[in-house]
Coordinates of C-alpha atoms in Angstrom, one line a residue:
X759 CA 69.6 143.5 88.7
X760 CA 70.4 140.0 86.9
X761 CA 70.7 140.7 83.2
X762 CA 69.2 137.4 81.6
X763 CA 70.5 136.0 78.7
X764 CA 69.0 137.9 75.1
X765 CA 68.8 134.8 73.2
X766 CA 65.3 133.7 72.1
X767 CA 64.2 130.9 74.9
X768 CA 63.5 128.3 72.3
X769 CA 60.9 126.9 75.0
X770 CA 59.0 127.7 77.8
X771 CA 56.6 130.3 77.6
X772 CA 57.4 130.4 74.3
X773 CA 55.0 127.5 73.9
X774 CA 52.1 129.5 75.3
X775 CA 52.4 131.6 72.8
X776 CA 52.5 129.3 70.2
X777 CA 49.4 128.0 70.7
X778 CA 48.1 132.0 71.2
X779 CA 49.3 132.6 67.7
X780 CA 47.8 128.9 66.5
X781 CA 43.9 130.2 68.0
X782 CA 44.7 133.7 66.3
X783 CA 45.8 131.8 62.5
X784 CA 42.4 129.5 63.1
X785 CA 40.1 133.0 63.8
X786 CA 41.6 135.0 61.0
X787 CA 43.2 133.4 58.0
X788 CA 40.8 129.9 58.2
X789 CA 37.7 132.4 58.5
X790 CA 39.2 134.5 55.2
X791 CA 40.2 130.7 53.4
X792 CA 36.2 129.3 54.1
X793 CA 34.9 132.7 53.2
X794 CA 34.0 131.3 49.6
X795 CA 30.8 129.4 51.5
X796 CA 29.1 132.6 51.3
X797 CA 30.2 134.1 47.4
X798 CA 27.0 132.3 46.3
X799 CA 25.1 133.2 48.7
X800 CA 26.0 136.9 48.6
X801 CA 26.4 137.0 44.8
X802 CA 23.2 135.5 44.0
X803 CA 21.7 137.6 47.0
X804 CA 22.7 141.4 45.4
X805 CA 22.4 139.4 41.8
X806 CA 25.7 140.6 40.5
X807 CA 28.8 138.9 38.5
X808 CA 31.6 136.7 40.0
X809 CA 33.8 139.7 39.5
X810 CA 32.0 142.1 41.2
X811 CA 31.3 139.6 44.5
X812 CA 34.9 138.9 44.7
X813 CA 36.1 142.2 45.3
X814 CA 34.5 141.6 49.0
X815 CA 37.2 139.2 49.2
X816 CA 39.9 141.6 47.3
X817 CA 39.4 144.4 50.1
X818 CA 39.4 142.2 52.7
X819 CA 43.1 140.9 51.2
X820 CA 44.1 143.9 50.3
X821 CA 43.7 145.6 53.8
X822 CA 44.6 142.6 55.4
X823 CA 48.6 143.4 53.3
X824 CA 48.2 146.9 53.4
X825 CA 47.5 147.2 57.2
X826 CA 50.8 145.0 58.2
X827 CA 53.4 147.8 58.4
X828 CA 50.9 149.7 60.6
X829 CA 50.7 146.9 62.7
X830 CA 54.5 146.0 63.1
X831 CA 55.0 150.1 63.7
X832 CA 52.5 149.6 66.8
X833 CA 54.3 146.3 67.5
X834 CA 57.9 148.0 68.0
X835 CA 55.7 151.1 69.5
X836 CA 53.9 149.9 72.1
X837 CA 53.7 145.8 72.4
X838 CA 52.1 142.6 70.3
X839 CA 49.4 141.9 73.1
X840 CA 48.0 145.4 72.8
X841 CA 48.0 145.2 69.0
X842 CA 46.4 141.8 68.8
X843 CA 43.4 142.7 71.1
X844 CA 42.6 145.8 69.0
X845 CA 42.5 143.3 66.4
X846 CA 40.2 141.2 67.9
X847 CA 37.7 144.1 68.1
X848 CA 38.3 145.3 64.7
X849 CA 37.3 141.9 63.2
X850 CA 34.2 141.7 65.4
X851 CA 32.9 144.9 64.5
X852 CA 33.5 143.9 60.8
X853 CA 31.3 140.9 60.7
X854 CA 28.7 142.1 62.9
X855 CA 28.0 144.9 60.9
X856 CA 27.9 143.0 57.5
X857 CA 25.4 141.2 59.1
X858 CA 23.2 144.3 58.2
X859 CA 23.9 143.3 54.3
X860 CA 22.8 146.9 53.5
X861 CA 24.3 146.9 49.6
X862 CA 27.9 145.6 48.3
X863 CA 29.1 148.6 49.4
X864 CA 28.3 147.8 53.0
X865 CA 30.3 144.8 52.1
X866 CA 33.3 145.9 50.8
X867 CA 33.2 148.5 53.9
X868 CA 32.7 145.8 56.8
X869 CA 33.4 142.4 56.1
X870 CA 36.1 144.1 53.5
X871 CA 38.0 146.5 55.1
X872 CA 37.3 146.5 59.2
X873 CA 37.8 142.5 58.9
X874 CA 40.6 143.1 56.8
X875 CA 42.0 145.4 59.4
X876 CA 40.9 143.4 61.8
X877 CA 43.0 140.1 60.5
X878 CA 46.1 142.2 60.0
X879 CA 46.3 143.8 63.3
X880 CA 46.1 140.1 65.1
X881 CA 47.6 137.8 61.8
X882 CA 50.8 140.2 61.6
X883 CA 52.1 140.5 66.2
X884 CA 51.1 136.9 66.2
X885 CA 53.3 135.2 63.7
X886 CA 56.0 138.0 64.3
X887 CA 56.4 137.4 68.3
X888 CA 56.5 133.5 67.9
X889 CA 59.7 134.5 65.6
X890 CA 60.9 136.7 68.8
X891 CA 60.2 133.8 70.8
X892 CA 62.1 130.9 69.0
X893 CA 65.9 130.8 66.9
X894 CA 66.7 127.0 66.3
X895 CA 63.3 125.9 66.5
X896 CA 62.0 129.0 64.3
X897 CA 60.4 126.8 61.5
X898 CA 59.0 124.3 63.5
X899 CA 57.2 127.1 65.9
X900 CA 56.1 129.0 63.0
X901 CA 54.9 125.6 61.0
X902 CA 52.8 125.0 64.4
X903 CA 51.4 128.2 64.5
X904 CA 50.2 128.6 61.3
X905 CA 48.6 125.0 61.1
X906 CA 46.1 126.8 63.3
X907 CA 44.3 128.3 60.2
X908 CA 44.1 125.0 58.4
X909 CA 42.9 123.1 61.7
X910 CA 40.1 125.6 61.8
X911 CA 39.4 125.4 58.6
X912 CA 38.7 121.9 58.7
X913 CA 35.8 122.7 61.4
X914 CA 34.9 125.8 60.3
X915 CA 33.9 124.3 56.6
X916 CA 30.3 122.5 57.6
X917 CA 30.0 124.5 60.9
X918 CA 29.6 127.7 58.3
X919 CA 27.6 125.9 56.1
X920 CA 25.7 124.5 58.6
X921 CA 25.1 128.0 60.3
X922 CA 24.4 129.3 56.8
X923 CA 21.6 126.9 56.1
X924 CA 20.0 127.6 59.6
X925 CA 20.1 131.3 60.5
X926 CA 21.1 132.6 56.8
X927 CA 24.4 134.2 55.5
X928 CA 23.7 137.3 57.6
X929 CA 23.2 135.6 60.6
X930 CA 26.3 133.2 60.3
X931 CA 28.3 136.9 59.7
X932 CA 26.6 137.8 63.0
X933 CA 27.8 134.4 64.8
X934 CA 31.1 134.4 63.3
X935 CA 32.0 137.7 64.5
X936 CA 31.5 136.4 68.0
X937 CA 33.6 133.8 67.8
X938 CA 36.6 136.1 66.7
X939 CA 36.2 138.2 70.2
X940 CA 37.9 135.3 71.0
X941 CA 41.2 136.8 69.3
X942 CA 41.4 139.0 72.3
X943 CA 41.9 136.4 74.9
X944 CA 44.5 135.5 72.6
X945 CA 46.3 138.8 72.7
X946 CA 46.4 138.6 76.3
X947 CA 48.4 135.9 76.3
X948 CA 50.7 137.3 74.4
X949 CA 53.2 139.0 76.8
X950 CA 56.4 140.8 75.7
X951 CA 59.8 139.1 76.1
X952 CA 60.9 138.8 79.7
X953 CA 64.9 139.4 78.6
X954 CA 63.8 142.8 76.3
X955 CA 61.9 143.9 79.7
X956 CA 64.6 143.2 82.5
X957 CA 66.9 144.6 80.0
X958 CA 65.4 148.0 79.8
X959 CA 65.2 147.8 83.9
X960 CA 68.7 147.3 83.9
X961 CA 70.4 149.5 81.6
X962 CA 68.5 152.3 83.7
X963 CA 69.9 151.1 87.1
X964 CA 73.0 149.3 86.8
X965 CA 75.2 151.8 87.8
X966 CA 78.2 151.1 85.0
X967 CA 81.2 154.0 84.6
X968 CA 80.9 155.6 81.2
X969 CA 83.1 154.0 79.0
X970 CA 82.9 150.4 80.6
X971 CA 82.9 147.8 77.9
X972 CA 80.5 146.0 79.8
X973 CA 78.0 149.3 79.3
X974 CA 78.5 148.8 75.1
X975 CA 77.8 145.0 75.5
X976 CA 74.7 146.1 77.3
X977 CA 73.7 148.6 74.8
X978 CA 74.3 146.3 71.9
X979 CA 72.2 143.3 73.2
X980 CA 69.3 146.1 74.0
X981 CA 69.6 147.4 70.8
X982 CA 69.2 144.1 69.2
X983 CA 66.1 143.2 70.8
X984 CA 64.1 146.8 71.8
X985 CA 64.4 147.9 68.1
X986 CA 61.9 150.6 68.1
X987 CA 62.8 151.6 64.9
X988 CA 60.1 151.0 62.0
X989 CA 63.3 150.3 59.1
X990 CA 62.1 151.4 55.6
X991 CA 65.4 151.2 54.1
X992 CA 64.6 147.6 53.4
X993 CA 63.2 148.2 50.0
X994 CA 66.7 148.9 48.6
X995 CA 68.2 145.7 49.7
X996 CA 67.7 143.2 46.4
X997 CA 67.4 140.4 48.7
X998 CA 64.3 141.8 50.0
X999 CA 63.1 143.4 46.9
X1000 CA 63.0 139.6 45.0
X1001 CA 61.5 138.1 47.6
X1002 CA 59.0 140.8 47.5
X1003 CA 58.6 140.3 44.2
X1004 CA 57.5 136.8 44.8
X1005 CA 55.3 137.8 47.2
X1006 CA 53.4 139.6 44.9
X1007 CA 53.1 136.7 42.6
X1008 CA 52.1 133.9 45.1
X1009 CA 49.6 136.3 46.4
X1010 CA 47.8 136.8 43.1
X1011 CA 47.5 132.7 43.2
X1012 CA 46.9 132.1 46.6
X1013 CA 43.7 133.2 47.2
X1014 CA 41.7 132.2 43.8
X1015 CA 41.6 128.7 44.8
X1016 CA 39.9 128.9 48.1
X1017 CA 38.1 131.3 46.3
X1018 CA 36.4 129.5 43.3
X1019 CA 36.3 126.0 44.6
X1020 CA 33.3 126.2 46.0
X1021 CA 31.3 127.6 42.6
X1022 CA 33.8 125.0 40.7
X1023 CA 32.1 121.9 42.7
X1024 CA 28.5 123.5 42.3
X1025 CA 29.2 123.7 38.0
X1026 CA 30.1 120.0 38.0
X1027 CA 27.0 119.5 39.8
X1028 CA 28.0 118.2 43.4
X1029 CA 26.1 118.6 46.2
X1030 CA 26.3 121.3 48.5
X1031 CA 26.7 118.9 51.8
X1032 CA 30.0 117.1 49.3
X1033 CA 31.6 120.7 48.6
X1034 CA 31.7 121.6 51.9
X1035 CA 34.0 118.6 52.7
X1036 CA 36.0 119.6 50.1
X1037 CA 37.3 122.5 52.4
X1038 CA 37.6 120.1 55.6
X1039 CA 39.8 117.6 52.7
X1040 CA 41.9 120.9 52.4
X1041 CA 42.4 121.9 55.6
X1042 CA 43.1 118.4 56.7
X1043 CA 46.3 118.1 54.4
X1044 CA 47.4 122.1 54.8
X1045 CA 47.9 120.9 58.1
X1046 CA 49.2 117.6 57.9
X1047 CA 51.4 119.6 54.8
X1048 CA 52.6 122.5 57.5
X1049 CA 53.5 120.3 60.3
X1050 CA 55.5 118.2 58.1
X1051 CA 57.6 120.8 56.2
X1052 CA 58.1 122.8 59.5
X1053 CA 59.5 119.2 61.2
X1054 CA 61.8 118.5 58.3
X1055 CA 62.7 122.4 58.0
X1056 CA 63.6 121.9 61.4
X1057 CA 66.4 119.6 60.9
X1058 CA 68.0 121.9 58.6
X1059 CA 68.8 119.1 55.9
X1060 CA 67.7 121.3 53.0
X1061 CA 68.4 125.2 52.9
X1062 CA 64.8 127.0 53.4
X1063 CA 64.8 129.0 49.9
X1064 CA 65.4 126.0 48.2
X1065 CA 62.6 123.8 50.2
X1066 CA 60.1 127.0 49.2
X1067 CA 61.0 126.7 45.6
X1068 CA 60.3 123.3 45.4
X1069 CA 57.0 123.4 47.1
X1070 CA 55.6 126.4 44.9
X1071 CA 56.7 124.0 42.0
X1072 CA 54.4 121.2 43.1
X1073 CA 51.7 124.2 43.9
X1074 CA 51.6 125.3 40.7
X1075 CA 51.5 121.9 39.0
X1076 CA 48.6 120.8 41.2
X1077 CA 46.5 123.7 40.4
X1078 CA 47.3 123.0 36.8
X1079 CA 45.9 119.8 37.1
X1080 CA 43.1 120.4 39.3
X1081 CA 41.1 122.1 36.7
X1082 CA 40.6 118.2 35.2
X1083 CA 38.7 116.7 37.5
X1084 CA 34.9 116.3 36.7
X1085 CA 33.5 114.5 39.7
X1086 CA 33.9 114.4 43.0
X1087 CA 36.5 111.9 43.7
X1088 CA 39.1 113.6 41.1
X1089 CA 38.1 117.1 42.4
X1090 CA 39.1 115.9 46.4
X1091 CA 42.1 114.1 45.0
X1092 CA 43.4 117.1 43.0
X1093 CA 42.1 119.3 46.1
X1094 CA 44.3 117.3 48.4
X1095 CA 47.2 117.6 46.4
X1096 CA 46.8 121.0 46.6
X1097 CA 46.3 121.6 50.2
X1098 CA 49.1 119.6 51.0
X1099 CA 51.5 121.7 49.1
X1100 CA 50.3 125.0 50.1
X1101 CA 50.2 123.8 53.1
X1102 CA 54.2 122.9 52.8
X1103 CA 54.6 126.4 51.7
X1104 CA 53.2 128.5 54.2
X1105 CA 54.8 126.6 56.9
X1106 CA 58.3 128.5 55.8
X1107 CA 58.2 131.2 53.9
X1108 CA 57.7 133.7 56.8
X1109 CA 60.9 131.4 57.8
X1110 CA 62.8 132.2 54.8
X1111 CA 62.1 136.1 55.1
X1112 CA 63.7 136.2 58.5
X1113 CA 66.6 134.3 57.2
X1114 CA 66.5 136.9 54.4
X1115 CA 66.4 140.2 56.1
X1116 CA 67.8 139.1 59.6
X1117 CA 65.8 139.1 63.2
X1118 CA 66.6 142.7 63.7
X1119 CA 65.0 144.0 60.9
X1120 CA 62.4 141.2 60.8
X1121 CA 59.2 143.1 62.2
X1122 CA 60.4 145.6 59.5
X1123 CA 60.6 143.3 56.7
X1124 CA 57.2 141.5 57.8
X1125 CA 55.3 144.9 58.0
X1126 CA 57.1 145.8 54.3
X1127 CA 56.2 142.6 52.8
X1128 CA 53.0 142.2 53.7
X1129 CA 52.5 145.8 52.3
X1130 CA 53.9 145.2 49.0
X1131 CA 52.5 141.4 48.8
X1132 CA 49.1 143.6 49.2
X1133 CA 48.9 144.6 46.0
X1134 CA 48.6 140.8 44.6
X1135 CA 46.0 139.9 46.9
X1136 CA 44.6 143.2 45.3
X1137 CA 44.7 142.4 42.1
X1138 CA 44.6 138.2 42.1
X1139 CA 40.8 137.8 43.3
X1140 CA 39.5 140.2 40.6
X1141 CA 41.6 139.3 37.6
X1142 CA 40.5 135.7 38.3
X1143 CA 37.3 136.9 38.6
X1144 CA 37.1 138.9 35.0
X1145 CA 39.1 136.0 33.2
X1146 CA 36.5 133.1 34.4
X1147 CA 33.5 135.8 32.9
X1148 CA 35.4 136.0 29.9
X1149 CA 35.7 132.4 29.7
X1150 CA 32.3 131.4 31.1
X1151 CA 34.3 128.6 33.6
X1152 CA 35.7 128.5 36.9
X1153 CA 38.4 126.0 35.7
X1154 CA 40.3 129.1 33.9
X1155 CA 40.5 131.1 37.2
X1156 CA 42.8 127.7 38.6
X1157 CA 44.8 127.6 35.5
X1158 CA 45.5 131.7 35.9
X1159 CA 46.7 131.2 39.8
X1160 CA 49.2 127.8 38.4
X1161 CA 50.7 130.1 35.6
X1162 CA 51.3 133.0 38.3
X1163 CA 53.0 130.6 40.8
X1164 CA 55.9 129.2 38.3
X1165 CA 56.7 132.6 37.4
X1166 CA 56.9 133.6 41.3
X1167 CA 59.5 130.3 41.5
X1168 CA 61.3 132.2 39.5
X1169 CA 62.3 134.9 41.7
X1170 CA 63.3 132.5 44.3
X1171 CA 65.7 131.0 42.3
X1172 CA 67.4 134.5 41.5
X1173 CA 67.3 135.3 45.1
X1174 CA 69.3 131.8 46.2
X1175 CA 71.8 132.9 43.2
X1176 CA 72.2 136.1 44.7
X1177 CA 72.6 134.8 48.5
X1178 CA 75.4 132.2 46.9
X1179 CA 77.6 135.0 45.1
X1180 CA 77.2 137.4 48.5
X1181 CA 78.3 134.6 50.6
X1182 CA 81.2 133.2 48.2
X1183 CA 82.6 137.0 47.9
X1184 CA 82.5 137.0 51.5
X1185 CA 84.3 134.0 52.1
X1186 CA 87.3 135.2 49.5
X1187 CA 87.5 138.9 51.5
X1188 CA 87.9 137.1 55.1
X1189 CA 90.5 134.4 53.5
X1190 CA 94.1 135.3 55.0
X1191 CA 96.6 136.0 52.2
X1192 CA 98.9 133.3 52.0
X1193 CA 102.8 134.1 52.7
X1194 CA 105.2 134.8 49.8
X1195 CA 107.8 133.5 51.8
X1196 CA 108.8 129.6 51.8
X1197 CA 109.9 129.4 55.5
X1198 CA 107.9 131.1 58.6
X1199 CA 112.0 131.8 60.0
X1200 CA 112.7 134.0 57.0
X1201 CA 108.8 135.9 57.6
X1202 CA 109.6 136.4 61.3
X1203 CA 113.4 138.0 59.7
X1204 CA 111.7 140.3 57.5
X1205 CA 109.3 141.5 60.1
X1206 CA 112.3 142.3 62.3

């Protein structure tokens, strides 16, 4: 049997799974983003504090990190597809059963932790098999992909108000969890990597001589894409550990805005049919933001670490900002710049961890630092939470997220430092030591 070639296609059906992956980044991350349409409705329903209501949202971030490195360990295990429909199901059964809206406890348990689930097992294959799937044009298939959530979002903003509005919060829940069955189709889609497969077939029947160097190549390209190895060892490489690091940080910003724009809009006194445009004004520059970082990542003009730097830079100064606005036309300008940004953001940074940790170890590194960026997501929603009680305004949750995000830029730039001094003391121990001798006559003489 024909060995094809290992290389990622770049193309193809590689395509088809893009737009998998963009359907599965619309039915799980946009869903979590417009989730703040229903904190007033749920908080003022159980009548408790911001805090409190917001741990709904903590769980369901915290799970959602926390279940990654189970999912990449079924990914190398058994395959994406399978692990994506079991997703599907998972965030189904967590929405239709918070449709029951027994007691925040009930909440944290469904639309917390089975959605949560639910979004990791179909978020974490789907981003990681577009990676499989693409080398050159990596950033501009991931970029793609994940502009699914923000093209949803767009929609999903006044369809979940609307459904809100007509059938209640519990029955939008009910309604929503439908839709993401839809996740499953998805997964189908999703089929392994022809080259990984015929490899397995032929390293079984290509009758090679032990020894052959032909055998080793063999072995070497299987190897190199069948890892079915879940690698732990990653957390004591300082490459990954800083960009870890940042992880944690960006997470503890990146969900408060989504979060607390809604309430912010309602305290300046807009109208509810206004704020929900707000998250369709987001969504429409996340994506316009994604697709525009992942084109010019694409061309490789600008080394990715450095590009994510810059972009967490403007994050953070537009959520510093945002907290001035006072009517609507400021908030959606501020809003924008936001979106835009993020948007920039997300399109690479799962970009910049492959380039950090290599495509062996990526499923690995993707599992381990969605695990560790967990505890962020854990703790962001909640502190945000406690510090706008304390301060009696949503504006200081916005300033607490800016503050978190130039101190995760930090890390960054230690982690391009690093790169630089590995890759300058590599190039000095593969330079060839210059000849002591002035003629190449009197060096051939004194190797006779």
């Amino acid at each position: 049997m024909q060995v094809k070639d290992s290389n990622p296609p770049d193309g193809g059906y590689g395509w088809v799974v893009v737009v998998s992956a963009f359907m599965v980044m619309g039915l799980t991350a946009a869903v979590l983003k417009t989730f703040g349409l229903f904190f007033v409705e749920i908080q003022q329903h159980f009548d408790e504090l911001a805090s409190t209501t917001s741990w709904i949202t903590s769980v369901t971030i915290v799970i959602f990190h926390l279940g990654a490195p189970v999912a990449s360990s079924l990914c190398v295990r058994y395959t994406h597809r399978a692990v994506v429909i079991t997703g599907g199901l998972l965030a189904f059964s967590g929405m239709a059963l918070g449709f029951l809206g027994l007691n925040m406890v009930w909440m944290y348990a469904t639309t917390g932790f089975l959605q949560g689930l639910g979004i990791s097992f179909s978020w974490t294959p789907a981003i990681s098999i577009v990676s499989h799937y693409f080398s050159k044009k990596r950033a501009l298939a991931n970029a793609i992909a994940s502009a699914g959530e923000c093209a949803f979002a767009f929609t999903f903003g006044p369809f979940f108000q609307w459904l809100i509005s007509q059938y209640g919060w519990k029955g939008a829940l009910l309604i929503i969890g439908g839709i993401q069955l839809n996740i499953c189709v998805c997964g189908v889609l999703m089929r392994p990597l022809a080259s990984s497969c015929l490899l397995e077939a032929s390293h079984s029947e290509t009758e090679t001589p032990p020894g052959n160097g032909a055998s080793r190549t063999d072995k070497e390209e299987k190897s190199a894409i069948t890892h079915k190895t879940f690698n732990w060892m990653l957390v004591r490489r300082p490459e990954f550990v800083l960009y870890a690091i940042f992880g944690i940080l960006a997470a503890m910003s990146f969900f408060v805005p989504p979060l607390f724009l809604v309430p912010l809009s309602y305290s300046l006194g807009i109208d509810e049919s206004w704020t929900a445009s707000l998250l369709s004004i987001l969504a429409m520059v996340d994506f316009a933001g994604r697709l525009l970082c992942g084109w010019y990542a694409n061309l490789h003009v600008t080394k990715t670490v450095h590009l994510l730097t810059m972009t967490i830079t403007l994050i953070s100064t537009s959520l510093m900002l945002l907290p001035l606005a006072n009517n609507y036309l400021s908030l959606a300008i501020f809003t924008g710049f936001y979106g835009f940004f993020f948007g920039t953001t997300v399109a690479i940074h799962i970009t910049v961890l492959a380039d950090v940790v290599g495509m062996p170890d990526f499923d690995s590194a993707l599992g381990l630092f969605m695990l560790i960026r967990s505890t962020g997501g854990f703790v962001g929603p909640p502190l945000a939470g406690l510090i706008v009680d304390m301060a009696g305004d949503y504006r200081a949750g916005f300033y607490m997220a800016g503050a978190t995000l130039v101190l995760s830029a930090g890390f960054l730039v230690t982690l391009d430092q690093l790169q630089q001094r590995k890759e300058r003391g590599s190039q000095t121990n593969t330079k060839p030591e210059k000849s002591t001798l002035p003629y190449p006559s009197l060096h051939l003489l004194k190797l006779q």
